Structure formats: C-alpha cells, structure tokens
Coordinates of C-alpha atoms and ligand atoms in Angstrom, one line a residue:
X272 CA -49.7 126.3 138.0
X273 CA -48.2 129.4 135.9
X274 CA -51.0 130.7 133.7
X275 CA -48.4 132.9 131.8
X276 CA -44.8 132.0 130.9
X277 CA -41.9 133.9 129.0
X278 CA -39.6 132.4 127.0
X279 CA -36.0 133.8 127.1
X280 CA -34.7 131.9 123.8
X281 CA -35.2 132.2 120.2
X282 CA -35.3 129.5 117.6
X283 CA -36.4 125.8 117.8
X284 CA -36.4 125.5 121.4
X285 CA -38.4 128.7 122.0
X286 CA -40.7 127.2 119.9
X287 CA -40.8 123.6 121.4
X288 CA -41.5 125.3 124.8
X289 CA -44.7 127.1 123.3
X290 CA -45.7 123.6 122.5
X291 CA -45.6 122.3 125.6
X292 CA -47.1 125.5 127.2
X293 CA -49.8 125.1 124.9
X294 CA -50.7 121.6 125.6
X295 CA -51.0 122.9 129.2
X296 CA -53.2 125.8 128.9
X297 CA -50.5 127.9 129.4
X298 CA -50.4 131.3 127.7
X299 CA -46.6 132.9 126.5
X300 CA -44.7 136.0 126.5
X301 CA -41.5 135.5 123.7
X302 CA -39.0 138.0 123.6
X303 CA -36.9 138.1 120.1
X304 CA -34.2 140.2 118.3
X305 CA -34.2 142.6 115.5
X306 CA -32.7 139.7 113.9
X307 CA -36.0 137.4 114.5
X308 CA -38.3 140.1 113.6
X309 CA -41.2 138.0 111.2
X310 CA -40.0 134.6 112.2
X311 CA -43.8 132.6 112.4
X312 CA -43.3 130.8 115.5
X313 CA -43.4 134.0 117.2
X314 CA -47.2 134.1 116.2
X315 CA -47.8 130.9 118.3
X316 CA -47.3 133.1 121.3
X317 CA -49.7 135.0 122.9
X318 CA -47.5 138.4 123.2
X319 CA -43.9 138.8 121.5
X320 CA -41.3 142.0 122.3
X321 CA -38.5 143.2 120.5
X322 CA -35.9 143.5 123.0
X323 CA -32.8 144.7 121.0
X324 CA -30.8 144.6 118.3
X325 CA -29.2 140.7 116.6
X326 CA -26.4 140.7 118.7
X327 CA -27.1 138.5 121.5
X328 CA -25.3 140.6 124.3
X329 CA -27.5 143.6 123.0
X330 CA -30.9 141.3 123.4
X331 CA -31.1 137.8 124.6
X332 CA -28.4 137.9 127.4
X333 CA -29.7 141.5 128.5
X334 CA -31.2 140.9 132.0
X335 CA -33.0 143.8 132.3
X336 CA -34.9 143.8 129.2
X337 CA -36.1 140.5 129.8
X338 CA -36.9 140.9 133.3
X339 CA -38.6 143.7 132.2
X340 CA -41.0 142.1 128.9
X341 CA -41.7 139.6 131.6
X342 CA -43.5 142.1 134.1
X343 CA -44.7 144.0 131.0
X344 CA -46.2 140.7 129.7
X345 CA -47.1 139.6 133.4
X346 CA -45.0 136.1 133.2
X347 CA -44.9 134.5 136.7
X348 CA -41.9 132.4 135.2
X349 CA -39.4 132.2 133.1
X350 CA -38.0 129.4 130.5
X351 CA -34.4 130.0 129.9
X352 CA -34.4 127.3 126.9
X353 CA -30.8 126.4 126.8
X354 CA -27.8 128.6 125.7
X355 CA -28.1 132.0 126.7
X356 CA -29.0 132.8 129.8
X357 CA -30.2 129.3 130.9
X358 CA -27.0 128.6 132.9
X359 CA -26.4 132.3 134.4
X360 CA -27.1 131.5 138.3
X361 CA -27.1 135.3 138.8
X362 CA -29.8 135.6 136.3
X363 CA -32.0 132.7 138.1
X364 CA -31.2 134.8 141.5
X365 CA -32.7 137.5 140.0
X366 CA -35.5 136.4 138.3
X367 CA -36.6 134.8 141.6
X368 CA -35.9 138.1 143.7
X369 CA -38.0 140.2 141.1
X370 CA -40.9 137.4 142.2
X371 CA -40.5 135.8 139.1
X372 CA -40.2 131.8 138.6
X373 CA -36.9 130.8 136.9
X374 CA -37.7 127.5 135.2
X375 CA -34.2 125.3 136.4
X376 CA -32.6 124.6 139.2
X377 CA -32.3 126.7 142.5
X378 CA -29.5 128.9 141.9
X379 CA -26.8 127.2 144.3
X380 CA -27.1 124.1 142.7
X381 CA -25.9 126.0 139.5
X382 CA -23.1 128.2 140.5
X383 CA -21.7 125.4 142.0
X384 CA -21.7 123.3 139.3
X385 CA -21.1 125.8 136.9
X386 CA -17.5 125.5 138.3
X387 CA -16.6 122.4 136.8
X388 CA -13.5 122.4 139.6
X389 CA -16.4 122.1 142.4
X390 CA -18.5 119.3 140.2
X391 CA -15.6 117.5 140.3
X392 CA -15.1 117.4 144.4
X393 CA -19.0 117.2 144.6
X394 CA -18.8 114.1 142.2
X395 CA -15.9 112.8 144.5
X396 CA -17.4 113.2 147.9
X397 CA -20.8 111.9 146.1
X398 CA -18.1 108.5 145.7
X399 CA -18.9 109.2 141.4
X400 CA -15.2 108.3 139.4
X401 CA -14.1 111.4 137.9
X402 CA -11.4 111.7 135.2
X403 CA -7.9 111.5 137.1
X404 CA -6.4 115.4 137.4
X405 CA -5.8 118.6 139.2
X406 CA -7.9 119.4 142.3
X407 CA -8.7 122.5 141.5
X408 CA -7.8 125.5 139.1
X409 CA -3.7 125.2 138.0
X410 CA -2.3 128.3 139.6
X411 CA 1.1 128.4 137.9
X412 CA 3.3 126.3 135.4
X413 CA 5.6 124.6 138.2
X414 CA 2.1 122.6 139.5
X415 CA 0.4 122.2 136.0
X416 CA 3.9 120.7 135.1
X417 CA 3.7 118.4 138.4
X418 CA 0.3 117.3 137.8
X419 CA 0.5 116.3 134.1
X420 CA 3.7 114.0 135.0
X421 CA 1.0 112.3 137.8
X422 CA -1.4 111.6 135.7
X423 CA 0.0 111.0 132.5
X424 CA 0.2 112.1 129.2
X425 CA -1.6 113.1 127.0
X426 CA -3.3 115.6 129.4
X427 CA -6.4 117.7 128.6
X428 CA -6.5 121.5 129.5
X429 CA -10.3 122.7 130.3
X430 CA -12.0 125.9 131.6
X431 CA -13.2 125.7 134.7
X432 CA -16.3 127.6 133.3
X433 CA -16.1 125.9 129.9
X434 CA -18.9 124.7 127.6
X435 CA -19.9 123.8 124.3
X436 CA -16.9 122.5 123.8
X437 CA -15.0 125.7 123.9
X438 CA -11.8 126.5 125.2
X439 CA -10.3 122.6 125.7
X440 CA -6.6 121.8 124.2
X441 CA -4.7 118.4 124.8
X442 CA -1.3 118.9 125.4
X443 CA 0.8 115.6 124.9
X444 CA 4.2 116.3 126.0
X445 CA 5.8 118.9 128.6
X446 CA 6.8 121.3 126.0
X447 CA 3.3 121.9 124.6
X448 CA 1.8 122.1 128.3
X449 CA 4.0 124.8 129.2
X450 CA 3.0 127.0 126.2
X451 CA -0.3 125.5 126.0
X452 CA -1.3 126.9 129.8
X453 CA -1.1 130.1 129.0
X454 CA -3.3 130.1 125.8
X455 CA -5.7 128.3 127.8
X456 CA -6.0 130.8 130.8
X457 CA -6.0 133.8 128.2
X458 CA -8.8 132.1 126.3
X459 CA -11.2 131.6 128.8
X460 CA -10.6 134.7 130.2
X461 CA -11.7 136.7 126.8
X462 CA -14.5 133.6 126.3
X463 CA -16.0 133.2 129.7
X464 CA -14.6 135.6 131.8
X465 CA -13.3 133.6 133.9
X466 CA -9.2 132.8 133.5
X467 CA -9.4 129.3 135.7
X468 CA -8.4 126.2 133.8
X469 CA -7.5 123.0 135.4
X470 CA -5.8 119.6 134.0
X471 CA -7.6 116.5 133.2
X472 CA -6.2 113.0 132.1
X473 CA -7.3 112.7 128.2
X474 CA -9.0 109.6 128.0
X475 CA -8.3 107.8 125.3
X476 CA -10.7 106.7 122.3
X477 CA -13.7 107.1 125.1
X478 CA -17.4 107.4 124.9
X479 CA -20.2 109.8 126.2
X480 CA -23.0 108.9 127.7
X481 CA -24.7 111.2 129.6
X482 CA -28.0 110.6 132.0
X483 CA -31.2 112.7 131.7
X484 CA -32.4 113.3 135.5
X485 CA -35.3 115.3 136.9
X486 CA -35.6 116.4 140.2
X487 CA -39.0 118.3 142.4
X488 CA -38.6 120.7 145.2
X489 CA -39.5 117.2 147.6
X490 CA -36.0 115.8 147.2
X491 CA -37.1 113.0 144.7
X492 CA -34.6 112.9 141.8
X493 CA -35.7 110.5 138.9
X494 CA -33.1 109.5 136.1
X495 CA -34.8 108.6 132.7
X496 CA -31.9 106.7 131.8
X497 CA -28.9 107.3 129.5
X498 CA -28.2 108.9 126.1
X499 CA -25.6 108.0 123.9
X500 CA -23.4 111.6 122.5
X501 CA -20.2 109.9 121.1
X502 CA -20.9 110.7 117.6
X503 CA -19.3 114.5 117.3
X504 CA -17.3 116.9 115.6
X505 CA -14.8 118.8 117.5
X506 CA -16.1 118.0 120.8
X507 CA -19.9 119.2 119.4
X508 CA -22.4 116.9 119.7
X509 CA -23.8 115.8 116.0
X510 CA -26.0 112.7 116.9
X511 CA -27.6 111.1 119.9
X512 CA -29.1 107.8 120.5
X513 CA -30.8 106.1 123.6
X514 CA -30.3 103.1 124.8
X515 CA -26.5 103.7 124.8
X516 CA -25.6 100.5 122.2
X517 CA -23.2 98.1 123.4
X518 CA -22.9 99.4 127.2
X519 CA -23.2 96.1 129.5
X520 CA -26.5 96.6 131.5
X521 CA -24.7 96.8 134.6
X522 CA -22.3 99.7 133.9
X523 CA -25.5 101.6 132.5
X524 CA -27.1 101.2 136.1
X525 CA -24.5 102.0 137.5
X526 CA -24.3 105.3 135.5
X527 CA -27.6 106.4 136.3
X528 CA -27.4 105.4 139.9
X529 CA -24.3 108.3 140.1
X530 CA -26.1 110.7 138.0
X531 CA -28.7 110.3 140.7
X532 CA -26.3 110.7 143.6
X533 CA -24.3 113.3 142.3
X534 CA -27.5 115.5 141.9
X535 CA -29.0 114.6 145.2
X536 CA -25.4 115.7 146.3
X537 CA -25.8 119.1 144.7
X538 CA -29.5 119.6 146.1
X539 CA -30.9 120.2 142.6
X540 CA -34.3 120.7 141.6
X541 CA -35.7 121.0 137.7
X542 CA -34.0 118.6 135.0
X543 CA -30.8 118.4 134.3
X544 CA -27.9 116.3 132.5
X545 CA -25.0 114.4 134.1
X546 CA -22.2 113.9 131.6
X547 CA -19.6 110.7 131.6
X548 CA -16.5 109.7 129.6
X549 CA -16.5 105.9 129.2
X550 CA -13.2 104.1 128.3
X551 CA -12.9 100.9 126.1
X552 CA -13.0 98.9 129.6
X553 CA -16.4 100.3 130.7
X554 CA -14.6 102.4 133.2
X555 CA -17.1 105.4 133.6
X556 CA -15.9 109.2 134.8
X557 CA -18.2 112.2 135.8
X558 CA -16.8 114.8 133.3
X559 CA -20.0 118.0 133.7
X560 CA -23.6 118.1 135.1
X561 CA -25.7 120.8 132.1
X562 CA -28.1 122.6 135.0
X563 CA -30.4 123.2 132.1
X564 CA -32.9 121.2 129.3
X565 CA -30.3 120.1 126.5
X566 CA -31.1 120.1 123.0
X567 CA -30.9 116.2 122.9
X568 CA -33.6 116.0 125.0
X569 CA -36.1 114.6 122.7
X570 CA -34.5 111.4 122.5
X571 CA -35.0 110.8 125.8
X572 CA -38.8 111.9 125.5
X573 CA -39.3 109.4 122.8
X574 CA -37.8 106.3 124.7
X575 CA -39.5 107.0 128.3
X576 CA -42.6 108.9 127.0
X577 CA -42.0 111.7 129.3
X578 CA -42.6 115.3 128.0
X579 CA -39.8 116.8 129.8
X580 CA -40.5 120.6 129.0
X581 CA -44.1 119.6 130.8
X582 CA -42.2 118.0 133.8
X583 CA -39.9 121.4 134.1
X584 CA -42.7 123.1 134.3
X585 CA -44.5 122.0 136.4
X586 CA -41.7 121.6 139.3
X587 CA -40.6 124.9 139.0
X588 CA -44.5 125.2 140.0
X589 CA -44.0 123.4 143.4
X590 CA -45.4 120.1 142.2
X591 CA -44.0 116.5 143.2
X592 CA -42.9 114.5 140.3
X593 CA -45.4 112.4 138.7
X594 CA -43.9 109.7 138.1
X595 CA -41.2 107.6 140.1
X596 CA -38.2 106.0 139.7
X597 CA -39.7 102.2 138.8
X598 CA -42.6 104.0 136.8
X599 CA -39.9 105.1 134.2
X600 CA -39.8 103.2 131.5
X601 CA -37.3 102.6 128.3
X602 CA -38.9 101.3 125.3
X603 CA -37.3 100.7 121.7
X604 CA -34.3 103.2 120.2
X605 CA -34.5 107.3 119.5
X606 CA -32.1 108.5 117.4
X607 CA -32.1 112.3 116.7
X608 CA -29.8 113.9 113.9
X609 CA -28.6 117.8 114.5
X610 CA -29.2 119.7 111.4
X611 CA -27.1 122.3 110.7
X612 CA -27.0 125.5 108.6
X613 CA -23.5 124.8 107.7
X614 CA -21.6 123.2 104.3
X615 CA -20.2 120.1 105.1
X616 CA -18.3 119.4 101.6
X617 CA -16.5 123.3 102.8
X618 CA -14.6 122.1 106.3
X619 CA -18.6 123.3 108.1
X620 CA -18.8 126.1 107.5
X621 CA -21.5 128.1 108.4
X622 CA -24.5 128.7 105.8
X623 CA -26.6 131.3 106.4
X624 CA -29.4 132.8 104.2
X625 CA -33.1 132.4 102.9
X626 CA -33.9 129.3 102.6
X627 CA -36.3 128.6 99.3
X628 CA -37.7 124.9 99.7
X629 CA -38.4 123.0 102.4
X630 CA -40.4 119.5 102.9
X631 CA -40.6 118.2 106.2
X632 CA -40.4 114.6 106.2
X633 CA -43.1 112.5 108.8
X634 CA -43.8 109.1 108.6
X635 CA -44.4 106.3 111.6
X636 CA -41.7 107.3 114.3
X637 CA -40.9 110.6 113.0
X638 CA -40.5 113.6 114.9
X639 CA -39.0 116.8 113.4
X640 CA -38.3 119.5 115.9
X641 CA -37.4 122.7 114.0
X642 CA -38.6 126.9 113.4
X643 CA -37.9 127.2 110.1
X644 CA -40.1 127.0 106.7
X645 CA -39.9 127.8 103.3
X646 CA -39.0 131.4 103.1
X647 CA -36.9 131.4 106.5
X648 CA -34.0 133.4 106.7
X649 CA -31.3 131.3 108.8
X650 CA -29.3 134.5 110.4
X651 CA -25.5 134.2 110.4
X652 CA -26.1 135.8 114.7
X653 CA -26.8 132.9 116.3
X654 CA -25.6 128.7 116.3
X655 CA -26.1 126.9 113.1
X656 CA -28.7 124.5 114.4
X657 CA -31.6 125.3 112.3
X658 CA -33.6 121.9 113.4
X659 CA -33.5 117.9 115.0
X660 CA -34.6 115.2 113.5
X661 CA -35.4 112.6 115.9
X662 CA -36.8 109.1 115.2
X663 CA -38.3 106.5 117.5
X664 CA -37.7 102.6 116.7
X665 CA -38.0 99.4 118.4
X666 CA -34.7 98.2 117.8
X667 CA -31.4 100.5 116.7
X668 CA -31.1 98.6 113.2
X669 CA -34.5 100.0 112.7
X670 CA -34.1 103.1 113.8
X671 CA -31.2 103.7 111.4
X672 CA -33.6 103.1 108.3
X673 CA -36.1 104.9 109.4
X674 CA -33.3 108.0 110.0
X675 CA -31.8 107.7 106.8
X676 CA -35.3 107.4 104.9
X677 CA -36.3 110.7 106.9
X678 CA -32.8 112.7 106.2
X679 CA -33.8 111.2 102.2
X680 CA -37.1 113.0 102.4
X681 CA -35.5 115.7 104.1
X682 CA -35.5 119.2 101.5
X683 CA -34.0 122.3 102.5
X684 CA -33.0 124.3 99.6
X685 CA -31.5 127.8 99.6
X686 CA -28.7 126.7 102.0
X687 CA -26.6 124.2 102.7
X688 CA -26.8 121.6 105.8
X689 CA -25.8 118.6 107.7
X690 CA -28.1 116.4 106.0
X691 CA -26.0 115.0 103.7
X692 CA -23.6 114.4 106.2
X693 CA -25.8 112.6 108.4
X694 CA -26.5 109.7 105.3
X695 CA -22.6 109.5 105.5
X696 CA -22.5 108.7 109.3
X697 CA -25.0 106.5 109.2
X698 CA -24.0 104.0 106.3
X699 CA -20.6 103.4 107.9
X700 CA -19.8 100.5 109.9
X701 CA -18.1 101.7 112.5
X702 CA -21.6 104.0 113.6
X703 CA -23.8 100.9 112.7
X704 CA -22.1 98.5 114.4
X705 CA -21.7 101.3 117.5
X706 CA -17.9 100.7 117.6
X707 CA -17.2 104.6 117.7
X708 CA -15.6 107.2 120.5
X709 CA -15.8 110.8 120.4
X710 CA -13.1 110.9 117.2
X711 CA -14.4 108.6 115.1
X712 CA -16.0 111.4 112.6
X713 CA -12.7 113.6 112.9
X714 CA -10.7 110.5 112.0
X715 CA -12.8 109.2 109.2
X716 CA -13.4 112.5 107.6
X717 CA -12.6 116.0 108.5
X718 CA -9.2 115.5 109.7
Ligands
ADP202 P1 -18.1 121.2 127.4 O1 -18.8 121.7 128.6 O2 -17.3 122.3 126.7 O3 -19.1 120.6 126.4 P2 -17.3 118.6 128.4 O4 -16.5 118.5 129.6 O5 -18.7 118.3 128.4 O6 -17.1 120.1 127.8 O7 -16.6 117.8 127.2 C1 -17.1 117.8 125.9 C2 -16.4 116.7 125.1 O8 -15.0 116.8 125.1 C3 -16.7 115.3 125.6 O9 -17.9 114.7 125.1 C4 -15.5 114.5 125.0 O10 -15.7 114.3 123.6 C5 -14.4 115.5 125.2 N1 -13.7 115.4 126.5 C6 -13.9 116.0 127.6 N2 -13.1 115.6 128.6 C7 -12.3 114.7 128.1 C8 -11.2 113.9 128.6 N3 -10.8 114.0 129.8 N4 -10.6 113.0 127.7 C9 -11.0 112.9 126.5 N5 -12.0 113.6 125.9 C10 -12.7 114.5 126.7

C-alpha cells in the first residue's frame, strides 16, 4: 500500500480524499492556489504547496508543478479528484512514467473513451444501445445534413471531447443545423481544443441513470448499481438519488449488466461511471463512460456501504477487489442535494464571497460533504459547488423528509445558494412522484 498520497484538487473533494487517506493510515501531500491560501482543510494534510497563482491553468492543471510537489513531498501516487486533471490521459502517462501511481484508470482506457466518437463504437461492438447518430466526427455540412434527415429531428450536436455539459446545441430543423455546425466545431475548438463534433438523435423527455462500476488490475469489474441524475439545470446535474425510482427491475439489470460490459470492453481498471439516456418506454442508450470518481459518488457509498475513495485506492495499489459482484449490496434510498454558491432568485448566478454563518445540519442519515466554515471565502476561480448534502433512508418518501429537514437546518449566510432551491424541487409532484426527465426544472422554472 501507498504510505504517502498527493492530492491534485482543491475544495470538497480534496478534502473527502484526506478522509479516506486518513482512515487508511495514509499520510498526504495537497497542492493549492494562491487563491486557497488559509483554507482549513489544508491543515488535515500532512504537507501542503503553493503551486501558483488562482487561475487554474496557472496552478491545478500545471503538470509539472504537480509532478514536481509530488516528488518534493515523496507521494508514490497521485489522486486526480475529479475536474482538472483527473481525465487528462497524458497527465496519467506521465505520472506513471515519472514512477508515480496515477489513481484512475490505465491511460488507454481513458483516451479512448475520452473520445466520445470511440465510446460510442466500443459501446456498439460491446452489443450496449447507443443513441441513434453519426459514426464518427461530422466532417462537412453535406453529411451532418444527411445524417440528421436519417435519424430524425430534433438532432443534438455534441463535442467529441465534451463534458460538463458544455458545448451541446439541439438543432431542430435543417436550417438551424447548417448554421448550428459551425458554432459547434468553433466552440469546442476554443473549449476543449479539440474542433470534432458529431450528431446524436435528441431523445426526447429522457432520463439519466448512470452505473457506478469499479474495476482491479485482475480483470474483475464490479457495478454497485445505478444512480438516478435526471433532476438538472442545463444539462448540470443538481440532485442524485439511488435506487433509480420507477425503473422496472429488469431494465435496471440490464443497465448495469452493459456498464459492466462496456468497461470490460475498454480494459478499465479504477472506478468509473457509465452514463445512459432512458426514454419514456424504458429504452436505455450508452451516452459517456466519466474515467474518473464523480462528485455523486456518495450516494452510491451510502446505499452499498462501499467507501469508494478507499476501493480507488487501494487498486491503483495492485490489490484485487474486496468484494464481488453478489457481495454488493443496495439497501434503502440516498439522496444527495449539490449546493451551490450561486443566487437562484438571479437566473444562478454565481455568488462568491465570505461567508459569515454557517450550521451544518446532522441528524440520523445525514451526511454533509463540504470544505467550507464560517469565515470561508467561496472564490469566484473555480465551480460554484461549495458542498453535498447527501442523506441515507430506507424508503425514497423518507428520504425526501429527512432532505428537506436537513436543507431547513441548513445556514450559510454571507452568500447566496441552492438551498432554497432545493426545498422547491423537492415539494413538487412531479420530483416526488419521480415522474421527471432531464427538463423538468428548466420547464417548471427557469425557462
Ligand atoms: P457531458 O459530458 O457534457 O456531461 P453527456 O453526454 O453526459 O455530456 O450529457 C449530459 C446531459 O445532456 C444528459 O444527462 C442529458 O440531460 C443531456 N443529453 C445528452 N445527450 C442527449 C441526447 N441524445 N438526447 C437528449 N438529451 C441528451
């Protein structure tokens, strides 16, 4: 095992990955920003180094200055977190040819699917349904044209290296694909360096449900079931649930069982995320596999009792899996609410500052995963997630109460947040009664 570990992240998952270190005798090396100077959970760490100034291309996406705190700091491996540079293959290559663990998959695995083009044929040959569309990057308007009339409108442009819901735009008619293509191919040129964009049928009203897998260097992959992500804002994720309500038992085995495949497919190691589209019929579609631990992972933890920032650990070490596929078990409903730095009564947007009172709510079930106190300065640098709050149930009408009685004891002053927002969400109808897709919240109230 490691004995020393740096963490290549900032904010609440830096801090959740100290925990976990911690509760394995593991000592850490953190590396912050100018801009994170004098945040406390830097003092749960055993060293911390100031690797350059807020900006993130200055500091937390500089390879070299990490690579380098982590031989100062003599870190064996390296936690990307996620964001950053946890999805940069080339940065795994080179943490592993400077001897140094990277704590995710083997670098293959990710630059393939990276490339959401090659997902997709990997998903295909893997016999996975993926969302009817282009094979491949569009190279010119005649094909993209071709394509969309195949398929359908309304089609959906995506980057090929997309994420975080950047850089998609649904075009519903001929004349809006035409101009639309070309927006689309600049955009993810300036966003992600990379100008490929391909088509994809834009499936209507549908849900996501994504499956949490794990996988050790011994070719056992392990899916700890599903998670529920249909409740977002502009294709951001706001709140996720496990068990996916209303999902008919065998669709969700089915589900897993492809995750499973599509990974085994891919020869991945570490854990990792397969994401699906369903449709009102239960028809399920691959859409992206996230080579990386995703901030929703705590719901998972709660239902199977699986610490997965332990598990990542510990087969990047060279260790088997613990546990096995029948060993995993699902037990009750975890619900975890994204709280965000942001103004939701001001179209979201971003509220940055010092934040003067906080209470923390706790409770049976409770589980708050967050870096900031009283005092904390949210900086306007990075994403607005200043914190999750995840409950654990036994049944989902449970866990709703218990959610809405945590967001109620909830107290961040100084700023604005999500919070309210949350209570919204979770008194109507349509989220209690799990009827929603992916533009439910856009349709009921930010237009
Ligand atoms: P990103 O990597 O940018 O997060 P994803 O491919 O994971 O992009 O998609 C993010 C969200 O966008 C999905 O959860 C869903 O709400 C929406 N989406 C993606 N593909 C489609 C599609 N083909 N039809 C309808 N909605 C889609």
């Amino acid at each position: 095992m490691f004995k020393r570990i740096l963490i290549a992240n900032r904010g609440e998952i830096a801090l959740r990955i100290i925990r976990a270190c911690r509760d394995m005798g593991i000592e850490t090396v953190v590396v912050y920003s100018e801009a994170d100077r004098g945040s406390a959970y830097l003092e749960l760490a055993d060293e911390a180094y100031c690797i350059g100034p807020a900006k993130g291309a200055d500091s937390y996406l500089r390879f070299d200055r990490v690579i380098s705190a982590a031989e100062v700091g003599n870190a064996q491996a390296i936690h990307p977190g996620y964001g950053f540079l946890a999805e940069n293959a080339h940065f795994a290559e080179v943490c592993r040819s400077c001897q140094i663990e990277f704590i995710g998959p083997p670098h293959e695995a990710m630059a393939m699917l990276g490339d959401k083009n090659r997902a997709r044929v990997l998903a295909k040959e893997a016999g996975v349904p993926i969302v009817p569309g282009s094979d491949g990057a569009i190279e010119n308007e005649t094909q993209a044209l071709r394509v969309a009339k195949e398929i359908g409108y309304p089609v959906l442009i995506k980057a090929a290296a997309g994420g975080g819901g950047k850089g998609m735009r649904v075009a519903v008619n001929e004349g809006v694909l035409k101009t639309a293509i070309q927006q689309a191919q600049q955009e993810a040129q300036a966003a992600f360096g990379n100008g490929a964009v391909y088509l994809e049928k834009y499936i209507d009203h549908p849900r996501h449900v994504e499956v949490q897998a794990v996988a050790d260097q011994f070719g056992n992959v392990v899916h700890l079931w599903e998670r529920d992500c249909t409740t977002q804002r502009r294709h951001q994720k706001l709140i996720e649930e496990s068990p996916a309500p209303n999902l008919p038992e065998e669709v969700r085995r089915a589900i897993c069982g492809s995750a499973v495949r599509i990974l085994k497919a891919a020869h991945y190691t570490n854990a990792g995320t397969v994401e699906f589209l369903v449709d009102r019929h239960f028809n399920f579609y691959f859409i992206e596999v996230n080579a990386r631990i995703q901030v929703e992972h705590p719901v998972t933890e709660m239902v199977t009792g699986i610490d997965l920032i332990q598990t990542q650990i510990r087969v990047a070490a060279g260790e088997p899996l613990p546990f096995r596929q029948e060993d995993i078990e699902h037990r009750g409903c975890a619900i975890e609410c994204r709280i965000n730095a942001e103004d939701p009564a001001n179209k979201f947007r971003p509220s940055a500052g010092r934040i003067d009172r906080m209470f923390v709510p706790g409770g049976p079930g409770v589980r708050f995963d967050s870096h900031a106190y009283p005092g904390y300065v949210v900086s306007p640098h990075y994403d607005s997630m200043i914190g999750k709050l995840i409950v654990h149930r036994p049944t989902r009408a449970e866990a709703i109460a218990c959610m809405k009685r945590a967001l109620s004891e909830l107290r961040i002053e100084g700023i604005k947040t999500t919070v309210p927002f949350h209570l919204e969400i979770l008194s109507h109808p349509v989220f209690t009664e799990a009827r929603g897709d992916t533009t439910f919240v856009e349709r009921t109230w930010t237009g």
